[in-house]
XYZ file of C-alpha atoms in Angstrom:
734
model
C 112.927 118.107 103.494
C 110.061 121.577 103.575
C 107.398 121.344 106.532
C 104.809 123.042 106.253
C 103.305 125.262 109.112
C 100.769 128.389 108.507
C 99.651 128.692 111.851
C 97.512 132.404 112.683
C 95.989 133.595 115.876
C 94.781 136.171 117.041
C 96.412 139.501 119.354
C 94.261 140.826 121.418
C 93.752 142.892 124.342
C 92.161 140.263 126.827
C 94.803 138.098 126.896
C 96.908 141.233 128.292
C 98.387 142.143 125.281
C 99.269 145.150 122.212
C 99.142 145.351 118.222
C 102.053 147.881 119.218
C 104.792 146.242 121.091
C 103.389 143.169 119.057
C 104.560 144.770 116.410
C 107.851 146.065 118.144
C 109.387 142.482 119.043
C 108.333 140.926 116.044
C 109.803 144.107 113.798
C 112.744 144.333 115.814
C 112.046 148.206 116.339
C 110.889 150.855 119.075
C 107.704 152.020 118.435
C 106.144 154.784 120.626
C 102.777 152.976 122.175
C 99.877 155.822 122.119
C 97.435 154.158 124.217
C 99.386 152.791 127.408
C 102.056 155.968 127.551
C 104.791 153.170 126.618
C 107.927 153.047 124.182
C 108.874 149.344 123.499
C 112.546 148.922 121.991
C 113.419 146.525 120.580
C 116.058 147.727 118.008
C 119.081 145.337 119.732
C 117.002 142.345 119.024
C 119.019 139.349 116.718
C 117.100 137.173 114.099
C 115.147 139.132 112.040
C 116.180 140.349 108.944
C 113.567 142.127 107.086
C 110.180 143.902 108.216
C 107.884 145.236 105.472
C 104.694 146.539 105.500
C 102.179 145.736 102.127
C 99.353 147.548 101.736
C 96.779 146.540 99.532
C 96.871 146.737 95.507
C 94.006 149.165 95.448
C 96.025 151.542 97.942
C 99.188 151.083 96.767
C 98.294 151.804 92.905
C 97.425 155.086 95.084
C 101.480 155.801 95.829
C 99.798 156.043 99.784
C 102.635 154.808 102.444
C 102.390 154.473 106.363
C 104.145 153.913 108.801
C 104.482 150.989 111.065
C 104.397 152.902 114.168
C 101.450 155.150 112.993
C 98.888 151.545 111.534
C 99.995 150.666 114.665
C 98.595 152.864 116.887
C 95.686 153.540 114.720
C 94.662 149.856 114.555
C 94.580 150.138 118.837
C 92.641 153.452 118.315
C 89.930 151.857 116.226
C 88.608 149.551 118.496
C 86.909 150.514 121.274
C 86.473 147.607 123.837
C 88.653 146.108 126.364
C 88.246 142.449 125.237
C 88.971 144.482 121.685
C 91.548 141.737 119.215
C 93.414 144.619 117.666
C 95.622 142.542 115.070
C 95.841 138.850 113.769
C 98.739 136.375 112.963
C 100.018 134.486 110.604
C 102.805 132.353 111.056
C 104.335 130.747 108.362
C 107.299 128.018 107.537
C 110.299 129.310 105.602
C 111.590 126.505 103.385
C 115.303 126.251 104.164
C 116.090 125.102 100.677
C 115.565 128.265 98.750
C 117.197 131.100 98.996
C 116.768 134.020 100.872
C 115.503 135.901 97.695
C 112.773 133.173 97.159
C 112.231 133.717 101.052
C 111.188 136.398 100.472
C 109.111 135.943 97.496
C 106.723 133.584 99.512
C 106.333 134.984 102.140
C 105.422 138.885 100.790
C 103.312 136.863 97.835
C 101.028 135.506 101.042
C 100.994 138.773 102.895
C 100.301 140.924 99.328
C 97.263 137.138 98.823
C 96.586 137.417 102.041
C 95.922 141.955 101.882
C 93.758 142.212 98.376
C 91.566 139.190 99.932
C 90.425 141.673 103.213
C 91.628 144.735 101.980
C 93.806 144.794 105.007
C 97.127 146.431 105.720
C 100.304 143.314 106.528
C 103.741 144.114 108.618
C 105.519 140.482 107.168
C 108.721 140.406 109.276
C 111.222 137.222 108.174
C 113.523 135.876 111.466
C 115.759 133.064 110.863
C 117.597 130.823 114.647
C 119.856 133.367 116.633
C 123.537 131.908 117.159
C 122.012 132.142 120.686
C 119.595 129.800 119.643
C 121.244 127.461 117.888
C 123.968 126.491 121.578
C 120.132 126.026 122.858
C 119.220 123.799 120.072
C 117.578 125.175 118.316
C 117.020 123.973 115.105
C 119.541 126.421 112.539
C 116.835 125.957 108.898
C 113.893 127.201 110.960
C 113.362 130.430 109.334
C 109.880 131.937 109.608
C 107.519 134.975 109.217
C 105.103 136.744 111.312
C 102.555 138.383 109.782
C 100.311 141.013 111.001
C 97.614 141.782 109.753
C 95.068 144.627 111.025
C 91.972 143.646 112.118
C 90.295 145.805 109.549
C 89.949 146.825 105.982
C 91.837 149.465 105.058
C 89.675 152.948 102.913
C 91.540 156.213 101.921
C 90.205 159.199 103.117
C 90.427 163.031 103.185
C 94.656 164.123 102.484
C 94.908 160.191 100.869
C 95.328 159.504 104.226
C 94.895 155.534 105.395
C 91.868 155.212 107.791
C 91.104 152.070 108.796
C 87.176 151.590 108.809
C 84.847 148.201 108.895
C 86.313 144.835 110.316
C 87.516 142.240 108.194
C 85.193 139.149 106.993
C 87.690 136.347 108.723
C 86.875 138.900 111.652
C 83.581 138.292 112.314
C 81.378 135.200 113.824
C 79.924 132.197 112.557
C 76.084 133.493 112.312
C 77.529 136.979 110.380
C 79.450 135.256 107.737
C 76.302 132.536 107.216
C 74.236 135.916 106.030
C 76.590 137.051 103.854
C 76.924 134.031 102.434
C 80.304 132.918 104.100
C 82.171 129.461 104.825
C 82.630 129.316 108.551
C 85.702 130.855 110.160
C 87.228 127.430 110.418
C 86.521 126.928 106.832
C 88.137 130.219 105.935
C 91.181 129.119 108.076
C 92.386 126.247 106.150
C 91.732 128.061 102.221
C 94.626 130.331 103.565
C 97.167 126.905 104.302
C 95.839 126.043 101.040
C 96.559 129.578 99.614
C 99.953 129.101 101.755
C 100.466 125.634 100.416
C 100.445 126.797 96.636
C 102.660 129.664 96.946
C 104.966 127.575 98.148
C 104.596 124.742 96.009
C 105.318 126.816 93.031
C 108.672 128.219 94.141
C 109.697 124.493 95.909
C 108.724 122.734 91.816
C 110.647 125.487 90.180
C 113.692 124.422 92.096
C 112.625 120.276 91.931
C 112.559 120.049 95.824
C 110.046 118.414 97.629
C 106.601 119.491 97.819
C 104.886 120.247 101.150
C 100.887 119.151 102.108
C 98.742 120.935 104.137
C 96.522 117.989 105.119
C 96.095 116.838 108.369
C 98.474 114.493 109.342
C 95.018 111.630 109.692
C 94.140 112.806 106.845
C 96.926 112.294 104.972
C 97.174 108.610 105.962
C 100.252 109.061 108.188
C 100.401 108.010 111.960
C 102.091 110.687 113.558
C 101.184 112.107 116.700
C 101.567 115.952 116.755
C 103.716 117.501 119.835
C 102.102 119.893 122.546
C 102.842 123.252 122.751
C 105.614 124.078 125.036
C 104.774 127.271 127.006
C 106.720 130.265 128.303
C 107.128 128.892 131.652
C 108.305 125.363 130.770
C 110.866 126.432 127.852
C 112.363 128.571 130.418
C 113.615 126.052 132.400
C 114.756 124.301 129.715
C 116.703 126.625 128.950
C 118.329 127.745 132.474
C 118.769 123.918 132.659
C 120.432 123.460 129.424
C 123.091 126.973 129.819
C 123.081 125.268 133.512
C 124.428 121.218 132.563
C 126.653 123.592 129.411
C 128.219 125.628 131.754
C 129.269 122.584 133.905
C 130.004 120.435 131.784
C 132.136 123.097 129.905
C 134.338 124.752 133.407
C 135.266 121.266 133.602
C 136.632 120.899 130.221
C 134.440 119.074 127.640
C 132.125 119.112 125.231
C 128.829 119.095 125.628
C 126.424 117.244 123.847
C 123.376 118.568 125.244
C 120.599 116.987 127.654
C 117.522 115.247 127.831
C 113.952 117.452 128.772
C 113.623 118.459 132.207
C 109.963 119.503 132.212
C 107.514 117.193 132.039
C 106.265 118.657 128.479
C 109.106 118.903 127.473
C 109.454 114.944 128.527
C 106.049 114.202 126.394
C 106.773 115.655 123.719
C 110.691 113.984 123.607
C 108.342 110.668 124.563
C 106.061 111.335 121.288
C 109.364 112.211 118.679
C 110.394 108.375 120.202
C 107.151 107.535 119.221
C 106.556 108.415 115.788
C 110.312 107.610 114.252
C 109.042 104.045 115.834
C 105.766 104.144 113.418
C 108.095 105.802 110.379
C 110.315 103.033 110.895
C 107.541 101.143 110.800
C 106.293 102.053 107.678
C 109.416 101.550 105.510
C 110.163 98.048 106.920
C 106.372 97.297 106.050
C 106.803 99.705 102.476
C 109.834 97.094 100.821
C 109.397 95.557 98.608
C 112.314 94.528 96.759
C 112.793 94.329 93.232
C 113.503 90.155 93.605
C 112.262 86.756 93.465
C 109.269 85.327 95.528
C 111.346 83.698 97.374
C 113.819 86.454 98.726
C 111.072 88.391 99.470
C 109.335 85.807 101.806
C 112.681 85.869 103.299
C 113.153 90.350 103.322
C 109.607 89.911 105.336
C 110.660 86.883 107.960
C 113.968 88.595 108.725
C 111.935 91.618 109.483
C 108.874 89.963 110.457
C 110.087 89.993 114.052
C 111.519 93.444 114.147
C 108.476 95.169 113.028
C 106.487 92.926 115.931
C 108.624 93.438 117.997
C 108.612 97.968 116.682
C 104.843 97.881 117.852
C 105.390 96.755 120.569
C 107.178 99.790 122.027
C 104.770 102.255 119.716
C 101.936 100.691 121.797
C 103.752 100.808 125.237
C 105.140 104.682 124.031
C 100.948 106.062 123.060
C 100.250 104.234 126.396
C 102.961 106.473 128.401
C 101.882 109.490 126.431
C 98.494 109.366 126.757
C 99.310 109.296 130.296
C 101.935 111.890 130.764
C 98.618 113.855 128.417
C 96.257 113.546 131.126
C 98.588 114.386 133.770
C 99.496 117.580 132.160
C 96.381 118.322 131.679
C 95.139 117.342 135.109
C 98.063 120.034 137.005
C 97.122 122.764 133.873
C 93.607 122.321 135.560
C 94.536 123.023 139.075
C 97.293 125.985 138.466
C 94.479 128.022 136.173
C 92.509 127.459 139.123
C 95.421 128.417 142.086
C 96.088 131.408 139.381
C 91.672 132.256 140.072
C 91.727 131.367 143.874
C 95.107 133.525 144.221
C 93.537 136.485 142.173
C 90.304 136.604 143.497
C 92.150 136.631 147.503
C 94.823 139.604 146.102
C 91.996 141.869 144.904
C 89.731 141.312 147.912
C 93.053 141.747 150.162
C 93.544 145.396 147.975
C 89.906 146.183 147.982
C 89.997 146.075 152.045
C 92.069 149.268 152.642
C 94.315 149.231 155.970
C 92.729 151.582 158.933
C 93.648 154.767 160.502
C 95.973 153.779 163.557
C 93.357 154.231 166.040
C 91.177 152.686 165.020
C 91.467 149.008 166.875
C 88.742 146.279 165.185
C 89.461 147.448 161.615
C 92.696 147.446 162.193
C 92.646 143.663 164.024
C 90.580 142.039 160.791
C 92.919 144.020 158.609
C 95.790 141.840 159.406
C 93.249 138.942 160.179
C 92.059 138.289 156.488
C 95.504 139.383 154.610
C 96.830 136.324 157.027
C 94.067 134.252 156.191
C 94.614 134.616 152.888
C 98.451 134.619 153.188
C 98.198 130.633 154.342
C 95.552 130.000 151.550
C 97.782 131.135 148.821
C 100.763 129.016 150.957
C 98.129 125.955 151.836
C 97.037 126.559 147.387
C 101.340 126.598 146.563
C 102.585 123.505 148.926
C 99.354 121.749 146.733
C 100.486 122.298 143.692
C 104.246 121.707 144.326
C 102.635 117.618 146.080
C 100.514 117.964 143.043
C 104.197 118.078 140.696
C 105.745 116.372 142.890
C 103.639 113.075 142.948
C 102.755 113.061 138.918
C 106.442 113.658 138.430
C 106.443 109.959 140.555
C 104.144 108.424 138.427
C 105.289 109.446 135.613
C 108.525 108.020 137.037
C 106.597 104.657 138.239
C 105.456 104.422 134.876
C 108.731 104.422 133.066
C 110.237 101.471 135.051
C 106.271 99.159 135.028
C 107.995 96.489 133.101
C 106.197 93.713 132.608
C 106.314 90.605 134.974
C 107.758 87.321 134.997
C 105.158 84.580 134.964
C 106.728 83.454 138.286
C 106.732 86.842 140.976
C 102.887 87.558 141.718
C 102.758 90.131 144.356
C 104.454 92.434 141.311
C 102.462 90.454 138.441
C 99.084 91.469 140.443
C 99.713 94.620 140.810
C 100.655 95.046 136.931
C 97.371 93.794 135.589
C 95.975 96.236 138.599
C 97.820 99.161 137.559
C 96.866 97.934 133.893
C 92.911 97.938 134.230
C 93.276 101.220 136.329
C 94.866 102.535 133.527
C 92.375 100.647 130.868
C 89.234 101.957 132.936
C 90.289 105.569 132.557
C 90.783 104.798 128.629
C 87.644 104.007 128.769
C 86.345 106.611 130.546
C 87.824 109.241 128.192
C 86.578 107.883 125.194
C 83.597 107.890 126.131
C 83.547 111.786 127.311
C 85.199 111.956 123.484
C 82.371 110.298 122.235
C 79.905 112.052 124.079
C 81.928 115.486 123.539
C 81.729 115.136 119.936
C 77.904 114.487 119.769
C 76.691 117.556 122.094
C 79.892 119.423 119.269
C 77.695 118.151 116.384
C 73.620 118.516 117.860
C 75.536 122.395 118.737
C 76.350 122.287 114.971
C 73.809 121.510 113.496
C 71.085 123.524 116.446
C 74.080 126.808 114.710
C 74.030 125.762 111.135
C 69.619 125.431 111.219
C 69.570 128.837 114.146
C 70.350 131.238 111.643
C 67.708 133.968 111.583
C 66.256 134.421 107.626
C 65.315 137.914 106.253
C 61.798 139.041 105.253
C 62.779 137.729 102.120
C 64.658 135.073 102.642
C 62.510 131.942 101.689
C 63.339 127.517 102.932
C 64.133 127.490 98.997
C 66.303 130.371 98.608
C 68.019 129.136 101.969
C 68.781 125.461 100.423
C 70.169 127.228 97.622
C 72.463 129.751 99.084
C 74.163 125.975 101.047
C 74.401 124.313 97.492
C 76.057 127.480 95.620
C 78.089 127.116 98.823
C 78.702 122.839 98.880
C 79.215 123.622 95.435
C 82.247 126.379 96.203
C 83.723 124.470 97.865
C 83.419 121.433 95.549
C 84.857 123.376 92.885
C 87.963 125.140 94.649
C 89.159 121.631 95.727
C 88.440 121.021 92.321
C 91.378 123.360 91.883
C 93.368 122.792 94.187
C 93.814 118.645 93.453
C 94.349 119.870 89.880
C 97.343 122.579 90.788
C 98.982 120.121 92.729
C 98.977 117.105 90.801
C 100.027 119.395 88.198
C 102.999 120.346 90.670
C 103.103 116.339 91.801
C 103.979 116.244 88.007
C 106.754 118.765 87.867
C 108.562 117.114 91.075
C 108.369 113.162 90.020
C 109.562 114.184 86.232
C 112.980 116.709 88.468
C 112.809 112.926 90.519
C 113.916 111.512 87.589
C 115.579 113.637 86.318
C 117.939 113.936 89.553
C 117.881 110.584 90.481
C 119.869 109.892 86.043
C 122.227 112.316 86.262
C 122.629 110.660 90.093
C 123.544 107.262 88.837
C 125.150 108.597 85.515
C 127.912 109.384 87.591
C 128.740 107.202 89.258
C 128.721 104.503 86.020
C 131.267 106.533 84.858
C 133.028 106.680 87.946
C 132.484 103.067 87.743
C 136.479 102.149 88.570
C 137.038 105.047 91.260
C 133.953 104.623 93.706
C 135.661 100.901 94.435
C 131.769 99.896 95.332
C 131.520 97.169 92.917
C 132.755 93.919 92.597
C 134.259 92.405 88.791
C 130.936 90.952 87.858
C 129.000 94.408 88.823
C 132.146 95.861 86.877
C 131.441 93.284 83.777
C 127.414 94.098 83.851
C 128.494 98.240 84.178
C 130.701 98.064 81.108
C 128.763 95.747 78.858
C 125.080 98.236 79.259
C 127.278 101.969 78.899
C 128.846 99.783 75.452
C 125.467 98.949 74.378
C 124.729 102.777 74.901
C 128.122 104.413 73.190
C 128.913 106.403 76.183
C 132.145 107.374 76.371
C 134.404 106.653 79.740
C 137.151 109.295 79.312
C 136.710 112.028 82.164
C 139.121 114.588 81.806
C 138.682 118.110 81.660
C 135.123 117.353 79.845
C 133.806 115.095 82.493
C 130.782 117.645 82.615
C 130.152 116.968 79.660
C 130.456 113.593 79.819
C 128.187 112.993 82.268
C 125.161 115.053 80.195
C 125.966 113.287 76.571
C 125.607 110.282 78.683
C 123.152 111.644 80.774
C 120.522 111.926 77.616
C 120.824 108.390 76.581
C 120.030 107.033 79.585
C 116.891 109.552 80.088
C 115.265 108.016 77.490
C 112.034 106.217 78.527
C 113.497 103.038 76.483
C 116.455 102.139 78.271
C 114.692 102.926 81.613
C 112.180 100.581 81.272
C 114.864 97.622 79.555
C 117.800 97.695 81.946
C 116.151 97.679 85.868
C 118.928 96.058 86.768
C 121.406 98.284 85.881
C 119.984 100.846 87.363
C 119.299 98.586 90.652
C 122.872 97.850 90.348
C 124.222 101.615 90.638
C 121.139 102.182 93.173
C 122.306 99.473 96.190
C 125.063 97.490 94.580
C 125.686 95.736 98.154
C 122.237 94.997 98.229
C 122.213 93.345 94.289
C 125.659 92.196 96.359
C 124.238 89.867 98.522
C 120.680 89.154 95.577
C 122.806 87.792 93.502
C 124.419 85.785 96.411
C 121.355 84.809 97.263
C 120.446 83.363 94.258
C 123.452 81.555 92.919
C 123.992 79.621 96.122
C 121.915 76.665 94.218
C 124.641 76.786 91.374
C 127.335 77.059 93.250
C 126.656 74.432 94.735
C 125.821 72.620 91.901
C 129.336 73.183 90.536
C 131.574 72.291 93.343
C 129.931 69.455 93.294
C 130.106 68.029 89.015
C 133.982 70.021 89.601
C 134.780 66.985 92.312
C 133.104 64.516 90.642
C 135.153 65.932 86.921
C 137.914 65.666 88.623
C 138.141 62.196 90.201
C 136.956 60.321 86.985
C 139.599 62.189 85.580
C 142.335 60.827 87.964
C 140.990 57.743 86.771
C 141.078 58.318 83.182
C 145.010 59.447 83.648
C 145.998 56.767 85.743
C 144.952 54.260 82.658
C 147.042 56.288 79.889
C 150.320 57.753 81.382
C 151.182 60.309 84.266
C 152.824 63.198 81.960
C 151.205 66.927 81.139
C 149.693 65.162 77.306
C 147.378 62.482 80.066
C 146.614 64.047 81.689
C 145.285 66.732 79.308
C 143.804 63.877 77.277
C 142.259 62.231 80.592
C 140.611 66.510 80.610
C 139.288 66.419 76.844
C 137.801 62.254 78.032
C 135.504 63.804 81.332
C 134.770 67.659 78.869
C 131.810 65.638 77.701
C 130.237 64.079 80.787
C 130.299 67.676 82.049
C 129.041 69.002 79.355
C 126.019 66.890 79.902
C 125.409 68.613 83.653
C 125.780 71.672 82.813
C 123.751 71.631 79.876
C 120.367 70.226 81.691
C 121.198 72.539 84.472
C 120.840 75.564 82.856
C 117.657 74.145 80.111
C 115.858 73.499 83.920
C 114.094 75.806 84.019
C 113.398 75.660 88.125
C 116.521 77.412 88.083
C 116.637 81.034 88.431
C 117.367 83.168 85.373
C 120.801 84.146 87.025
C 122.156 80.439 87.935
C 121.734 79.679 84.615
C 122.809 82.320 82.800
C 125.736 81.411 85.612
C 125.207 78.298 83.505
C 125.464 78.637 79.705
C 128.535 80.748 80.309
C 130.727 77.789 81.825
C 129.235 76.097 78.769
C 131.843 78.111 77.013
C 134.115 78.464 78.896
C 134.120 74.503 79.418
C 134.085 74.544 75.869
C 136.319 77.035 74.750
C 139.283 75.348 77.176
C 138.736 72.411 75.231
C 139.029 73.716 71.667
C 142.752 74.020 73.382
C 143.530 71.551 75.651
C 142.586 69.251 71.697
C 145.535 71.132 70.349
C 148.002 70.947 73.319
C 146.539 67.797 73.257
C 147.699 65.936 69.449
C 151.169 68.199 69.114
C 151.879 66.019 72.428
C 151.313 63.115 70.782
C 155.075 63.541 69.599
C 156.114 63.314 73.445
C 155.455 60.085 74.401
C 157.262 57.554 74.542
C 157.215 54.095 73.003
C 154.089 53.621 70.092
C 151.542 51.426 72.431
C 151.230 54.876 74.264
C 150.370 56.653 71.221
C 147.764 54.528 70.247
C 146.186 55.047 73.328
C 145.924 58.070 73.702
C 145.114 58.515 69.845
C 142.514 56.339 70.484
C 140.703 57.923 73.556
C 141.010 61.175 71.616
C 139.247 60.158 68.477
C 136.326 58.915 69.890
C 136.035 62.966 72.305
C 136.517 65.008 69.951
C 134.297 63.118 67.049
C 131.619 63.052 69.746
C 132.488 66.374 70.650
C 132.077 67.900 67.931
C 128.928 66.420 66.656
C 127.234 67.484 70.054
C 128.743 71.105 70.018
C 128.717 72.354 66.184
C 126.250 75.032 67.117
C 128.641 76.496 69.875
C 132.122 76.188 67.881
C 133.623 78.722 65.896
C 135.419 77.836 62.384
C 138.612 78.729 64.185
C 137.105 75.949 66.146
C 135.980 73.212 64.362
C 139.034 73.663 61.556
C 141.408 72.778 64.596
C 139.422 69.607 66.419
C 139.212 68.750 62.401
C 143.298 68.979 62.282
C 143.193 66.986 65.293
C 141.067 64.478 63.877
C 143.400 64.664 61.230
C 146.404 63.975 63.352
C 144.505 61.084 65.235
C 144.008 59.239 62.001
C 146.883 59.095 60.814
C 148.158 57.742 64.367
C 146.648 54.675 64.377
C 147.281 54.466 60.584
C 150.909 54.599 61.138
C 153.161 51.776 61.760
C 156.226 53.218 62.444
C 155.312 55.885 65.033
C 158.116 55.201 67.057
C 160.471 55.882 64.379
C 158.782 59.180 63.578
C 156.200 61.233 66.129
C 155.768 64.433 63.426
C 152.610 64.792 63.432
C 151.422 68.355 63.495
C 148.872 68.592 60.119
C 151.901 71.139 58.251
C 150.328 74.516 59.319
């Protein structure tokens, strides 16, 4: 599934960055940096799929052009401040579901849209993960684009030359933007993220893929915690540990399966990932609603209750641990930053403490004394940093191992709850600070909103008018975005239904080959296919048969009237388990009445004789109470529909069998050894057959009734015949 990523950052001299160096690295080319007198050569860099300069449409229509080297050297030359922003970069994730051409198309469309929106020039470089990165554990589907924009608008000068002039509106401060009637930069960035969402979703919907969402997890209503940024130092440590572990394993001729994170940040991100997976499992378990009777749903919920409760406890534990780890990481970062500043100050002091000439003893002694003091301070700070790291690692390990003790361990129980109280106090303190910070930010934001210096003609009503106008514009844009999302969502849902129908159709036509369905399920699917007139012959026309069958299935009438068939095709094992559950009562019932009938049959056969005709006659006699019990069960509205349907099937099966037994019984009268035995059998048959024909006339076919009536005629003739011992031919003559 495609993920949403559209983040922006500035490339600034204040951070020691160069636009030329950044462009050289992202495009994988060699560029000369005129400002710093350097050459940046990244031409051997792998993973760069393409790199293109994209001009605003106005400049492109003028048939002008500019090289990458000229563009970014001009961007550097246009800025005079030592902390100036020289470029802006947008990093976007390219869906791996799309082809390379489509990924490039949406990246260029996004770059062109922003270039036209702000009048700036874009440098779009598309990357893919290298084989080396994949071996280190990178996702091979991580296609992305680095799109660098100039911070100044581009215009044509003399001799058709491109010039970089004023700052683009996205680079202006909020106060300056407010004076121009524009929204804050943060609101502008949200709109750009929505532009990327719309461009990608149009392409994804066209190819029937899942859509992306630019909103945060919180706005989407998802309980997903974001991971922290690893940074260059932690990433390098992880890569070094990975390489060392891999080399050690492969040197022993074993297969390398990867390693766990070794840095605090890496372990923290892994813990967050575990926590998010558990939350996802909870949501799936809570939202799963099987299409089953209420009793079955209640059983399902009861089975999952303990699992959900345990998972929620695990999520809470991981969240608390993540909070403690994040607090420790922030503490380390602050101490490291403070240490770096102190070291920089001491180093600067050493640089400016010029070494005196050799014969100046006093200055020489003072110089080396200051140097020794600085070295001691640096060593002391380094030891403190190492000690802090060890302490945090030790505490993190202690937190992991701090499982709640048993109720009988008093000492450890006190220590456990003491740690818990300390953690609770720390959490409350952090919450209070967060609330205080929020209030302060809200107060300052309100002050900033009110602090716009109006023009001589800017009255109170004019400011109110423009404020309402901005709100209206924002509402209109949001409505348009929701409408477009709804359209794309509808297209996505239609595509999902078509894909699902194709999958179910293939499984329907291939049902006897897959081995997923039992005999009962195959009968249900056979009946469904027969009712729709689906051709099941596969051969060379199988694909055509799938397409034709899918057209017959993908109708509102068929989809709405056969939900049980589609559940069966989707989840055969669950349907089988569900069927066994809802028909368990009938299984118990039929076993009980079968046992009763078998006992009653043995009693009647003992009175009639031990031959086959006596056994068949006894079964005919017991058919009436057996059918009466089945009919009563089938008419019981408290039983499940599946159980009642099984009872009806048994009723029809028993009636068919009884009719066949009637025919065999009156033919078997010729095999009896005595007149007394014949008379005994015909009396029982006469009573049973007449009652059976009257009670189940509606369920008997004409052929069945003819068979029973012919049998009754034979029985009546046998009763009236006195010399049955001499003449046993009672057949009706057909």
